[in-house]
mmCIF file of C-alpha atoms in Angstrom:
data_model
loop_
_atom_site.group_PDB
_atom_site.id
_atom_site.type_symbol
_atom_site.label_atom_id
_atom_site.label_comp_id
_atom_site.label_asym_id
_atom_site.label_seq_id
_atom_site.Cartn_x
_atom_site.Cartn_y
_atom_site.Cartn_z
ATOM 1 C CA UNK A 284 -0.798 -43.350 40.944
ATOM 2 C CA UNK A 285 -1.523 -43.107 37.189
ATOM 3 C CA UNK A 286 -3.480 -39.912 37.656
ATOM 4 C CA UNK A 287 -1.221 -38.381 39.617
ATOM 5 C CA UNK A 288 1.807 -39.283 37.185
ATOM 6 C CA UNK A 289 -0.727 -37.671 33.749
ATOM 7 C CA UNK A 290 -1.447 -34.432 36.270
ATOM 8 C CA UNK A 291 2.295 -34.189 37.358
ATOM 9 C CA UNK A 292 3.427 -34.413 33.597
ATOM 10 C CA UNK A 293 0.677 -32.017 32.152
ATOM 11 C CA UNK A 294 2.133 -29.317 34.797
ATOM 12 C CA UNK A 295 5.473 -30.042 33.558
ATOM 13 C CA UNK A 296 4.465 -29.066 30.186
ATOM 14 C CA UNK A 297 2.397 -26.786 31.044
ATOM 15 C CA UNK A 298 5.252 -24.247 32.831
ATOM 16 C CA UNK A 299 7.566 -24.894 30.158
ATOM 17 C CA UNK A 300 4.783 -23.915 27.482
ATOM 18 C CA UNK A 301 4.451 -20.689 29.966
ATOM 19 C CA UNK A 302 8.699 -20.588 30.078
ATOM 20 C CA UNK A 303 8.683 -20.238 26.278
ATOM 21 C CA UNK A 304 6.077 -17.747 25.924
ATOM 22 C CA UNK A 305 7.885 -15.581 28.709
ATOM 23 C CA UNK A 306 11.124 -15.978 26.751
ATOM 24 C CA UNK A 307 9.438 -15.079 23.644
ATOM 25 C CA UNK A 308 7.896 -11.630 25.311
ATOM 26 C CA UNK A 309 11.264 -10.356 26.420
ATOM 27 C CA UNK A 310 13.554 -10.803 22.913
ATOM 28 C CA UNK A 311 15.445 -7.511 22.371
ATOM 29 C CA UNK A 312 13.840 -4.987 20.605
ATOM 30 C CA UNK A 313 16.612 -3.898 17.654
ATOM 31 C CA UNK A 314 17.509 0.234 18.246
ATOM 32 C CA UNK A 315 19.528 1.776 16.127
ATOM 33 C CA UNK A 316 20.073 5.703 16.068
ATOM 34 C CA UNK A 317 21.236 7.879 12.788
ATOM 35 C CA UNK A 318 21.629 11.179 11.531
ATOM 36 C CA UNK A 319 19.863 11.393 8.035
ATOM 37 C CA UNK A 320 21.030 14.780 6.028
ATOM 38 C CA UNK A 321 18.294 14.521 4.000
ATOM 39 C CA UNK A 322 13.857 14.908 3.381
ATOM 40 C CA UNK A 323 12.742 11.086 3.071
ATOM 41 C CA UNK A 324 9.930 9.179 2.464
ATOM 42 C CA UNK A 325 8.551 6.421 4.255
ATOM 43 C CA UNK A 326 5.024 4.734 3.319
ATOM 44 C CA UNK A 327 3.232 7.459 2.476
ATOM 45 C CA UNK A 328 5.043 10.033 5.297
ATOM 46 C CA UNK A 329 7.134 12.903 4.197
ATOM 47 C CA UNK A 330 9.898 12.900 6.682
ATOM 48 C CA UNK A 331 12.671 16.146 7.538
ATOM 49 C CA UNK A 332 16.371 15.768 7.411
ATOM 50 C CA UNK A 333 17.138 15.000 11.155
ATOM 51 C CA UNK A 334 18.312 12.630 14.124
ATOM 52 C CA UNK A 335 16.396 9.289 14.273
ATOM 53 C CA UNK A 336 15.833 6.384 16.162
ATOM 54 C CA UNK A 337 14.747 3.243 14.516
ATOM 55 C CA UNK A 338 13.009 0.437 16.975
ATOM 56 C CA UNK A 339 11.672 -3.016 15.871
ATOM 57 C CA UNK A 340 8.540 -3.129 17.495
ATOM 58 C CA UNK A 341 7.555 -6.694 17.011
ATOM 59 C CA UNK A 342 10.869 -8.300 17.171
ATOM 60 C CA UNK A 343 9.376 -12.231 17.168
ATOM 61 C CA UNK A 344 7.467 -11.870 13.997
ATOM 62 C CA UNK A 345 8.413 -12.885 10.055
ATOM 63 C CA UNK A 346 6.931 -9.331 9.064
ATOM 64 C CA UNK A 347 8.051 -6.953 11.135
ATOM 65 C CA UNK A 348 6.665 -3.529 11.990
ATOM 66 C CA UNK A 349 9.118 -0.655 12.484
ATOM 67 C CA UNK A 350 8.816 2.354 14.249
ATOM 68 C CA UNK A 351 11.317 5.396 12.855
ATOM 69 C CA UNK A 352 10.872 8.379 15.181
ATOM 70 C CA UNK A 353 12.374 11.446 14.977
ATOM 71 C CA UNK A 354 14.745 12.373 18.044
ATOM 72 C CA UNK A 355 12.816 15.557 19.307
ATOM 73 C CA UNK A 356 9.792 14.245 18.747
ATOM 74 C CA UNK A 357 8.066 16.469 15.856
ATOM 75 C CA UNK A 358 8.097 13.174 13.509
ATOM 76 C CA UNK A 359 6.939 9.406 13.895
ATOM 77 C CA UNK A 360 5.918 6.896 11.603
ATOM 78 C CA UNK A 361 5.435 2.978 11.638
ATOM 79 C CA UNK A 362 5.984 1.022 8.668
ATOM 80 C CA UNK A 363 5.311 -2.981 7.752
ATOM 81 C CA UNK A 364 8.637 -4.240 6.764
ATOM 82 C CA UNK A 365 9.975 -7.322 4.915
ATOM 83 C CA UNK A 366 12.638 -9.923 6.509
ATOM 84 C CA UNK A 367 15.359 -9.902 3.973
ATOM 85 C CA UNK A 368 18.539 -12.328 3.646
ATOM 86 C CA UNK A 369 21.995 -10.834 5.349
ATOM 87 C CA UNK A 370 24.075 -9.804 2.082
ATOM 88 C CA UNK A 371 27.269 -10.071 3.294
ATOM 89 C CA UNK A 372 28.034 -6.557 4.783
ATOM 90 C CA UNK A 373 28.410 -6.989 8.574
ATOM 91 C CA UNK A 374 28.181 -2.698 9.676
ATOM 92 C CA UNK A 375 24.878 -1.291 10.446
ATOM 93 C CA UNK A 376 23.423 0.670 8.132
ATOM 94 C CA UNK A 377 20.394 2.466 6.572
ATOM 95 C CA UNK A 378 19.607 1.744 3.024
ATOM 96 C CA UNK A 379 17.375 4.388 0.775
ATOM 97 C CA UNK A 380 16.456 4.130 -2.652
ATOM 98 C CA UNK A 381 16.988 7.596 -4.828
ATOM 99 C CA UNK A 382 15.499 9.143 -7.496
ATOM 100 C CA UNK A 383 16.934 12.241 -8.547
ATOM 101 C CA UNK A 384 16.240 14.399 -5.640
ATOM 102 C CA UNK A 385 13.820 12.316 -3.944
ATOM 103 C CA UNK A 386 15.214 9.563 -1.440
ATOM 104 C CA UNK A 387 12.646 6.770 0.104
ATOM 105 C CA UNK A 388 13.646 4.418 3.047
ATOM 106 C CA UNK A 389 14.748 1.153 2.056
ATOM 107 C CA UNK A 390 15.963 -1.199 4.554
ATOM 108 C CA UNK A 391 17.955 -1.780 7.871
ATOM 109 C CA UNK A 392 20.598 -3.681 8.876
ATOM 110 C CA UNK A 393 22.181 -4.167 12.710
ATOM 111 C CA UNK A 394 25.396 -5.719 13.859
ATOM 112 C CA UNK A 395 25.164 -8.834 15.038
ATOM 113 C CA UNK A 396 22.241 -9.915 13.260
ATOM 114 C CA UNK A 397 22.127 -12.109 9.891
ATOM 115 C CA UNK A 398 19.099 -10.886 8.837
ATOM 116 C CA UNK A 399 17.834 -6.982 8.062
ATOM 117 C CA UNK A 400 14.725 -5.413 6.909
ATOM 118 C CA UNK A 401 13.211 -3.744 3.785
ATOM 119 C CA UNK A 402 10.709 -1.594 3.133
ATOM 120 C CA UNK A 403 8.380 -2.220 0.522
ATOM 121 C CA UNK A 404 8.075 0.264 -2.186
ATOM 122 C CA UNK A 405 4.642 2.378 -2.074
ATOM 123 C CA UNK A 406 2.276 3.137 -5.216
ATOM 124 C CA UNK A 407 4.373 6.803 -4.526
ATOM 125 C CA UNK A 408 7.515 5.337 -4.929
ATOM 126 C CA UNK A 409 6.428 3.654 -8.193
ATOM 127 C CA UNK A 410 4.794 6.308 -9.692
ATOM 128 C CA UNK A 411 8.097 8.454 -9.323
ATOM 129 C CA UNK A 412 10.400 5.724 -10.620
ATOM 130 C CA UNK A 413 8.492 5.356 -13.546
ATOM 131 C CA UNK A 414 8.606 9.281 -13.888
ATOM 132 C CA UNK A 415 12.161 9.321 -13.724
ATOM 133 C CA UNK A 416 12.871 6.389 -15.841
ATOM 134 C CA UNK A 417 11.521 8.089 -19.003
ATOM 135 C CA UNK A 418 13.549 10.784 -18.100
ATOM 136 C CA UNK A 419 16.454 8.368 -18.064
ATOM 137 C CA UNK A 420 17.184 8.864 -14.660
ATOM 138 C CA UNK A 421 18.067 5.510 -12.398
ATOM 139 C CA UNK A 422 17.828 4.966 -9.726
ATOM 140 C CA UNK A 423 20.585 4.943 -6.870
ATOM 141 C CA UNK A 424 21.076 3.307 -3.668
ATOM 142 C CA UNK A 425 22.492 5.525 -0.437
ATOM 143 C CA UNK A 426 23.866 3.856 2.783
ATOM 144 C CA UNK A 427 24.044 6.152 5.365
ATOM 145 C CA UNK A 428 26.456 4.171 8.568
ATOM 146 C CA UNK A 429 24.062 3.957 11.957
ATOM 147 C CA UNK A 430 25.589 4.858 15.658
#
């Protein structure tokens, strides 16, 4: 009777370990889709002034990977981003970090979530912003609004 009890429970535990590791596969995958007017760079990609769509690929983890692509196709690029604290600002929207005429992705935010995500700033980035900043020239922060 005992056994059968110990084998009945460890089943029990067993499909609900198996429940939450179904429920954990199938969390949304954040989309958003924007129209960037300008050349940007992302990790060590160049990408053109076009239509893009942004997808979380690995929605579940604390350091996400994004994937930006561009709508027809000619440009794709993943990127390791950083969890960042919601600010406030409820709309979605596309941060990017300027200097002079040179504009790297920043960060993402999405309706309905608390919490968005930042890019880290490459050795690139860096080297550019400590160009400019002899030259006296800040840098600026451009929010574009996402569909």
């Amino acid at each position: 009777m005992k056994k059968t009890t110990y084998t009945m429970m460890a089943l029990l535990v067993l499909v609900g370990a198996i429940a939450v590791a179904a429920q954990a596969q199938t969390v949304s995958r954040a989309q958003v889709r924007v129209s960037i007017p300008f050349q940007f760079h992302v990790g060590n990609t160049t990408m053109p002034a076009g239509d893009y769509l942004l997808q979380q690929i690995n929605p579940a983890s604390d350091m996400a990977t994004l994937q930006i692509s561009r709508k027809d196709g000619r440009a794709n690029v993943i990127v390791n981003m950083i969890g960042a604290i919601s600010d406030g600002r409820a709309m979605s929207r596309l941060g990017f970090r300027r200097y002079g005429n040179q504009y790297y992705f920043g960060e993402v935010w999405i309706d309905g979530n608390s919490d968005g995500l930042q890019a880290p700033k490459t050795k690139a980035e860096r080297a550019t912003q400590k160009e400019l900043a002899a030259l006296n020239v800040r840098m600026e922060t451009v929010a574009l609004k996402v569909r």
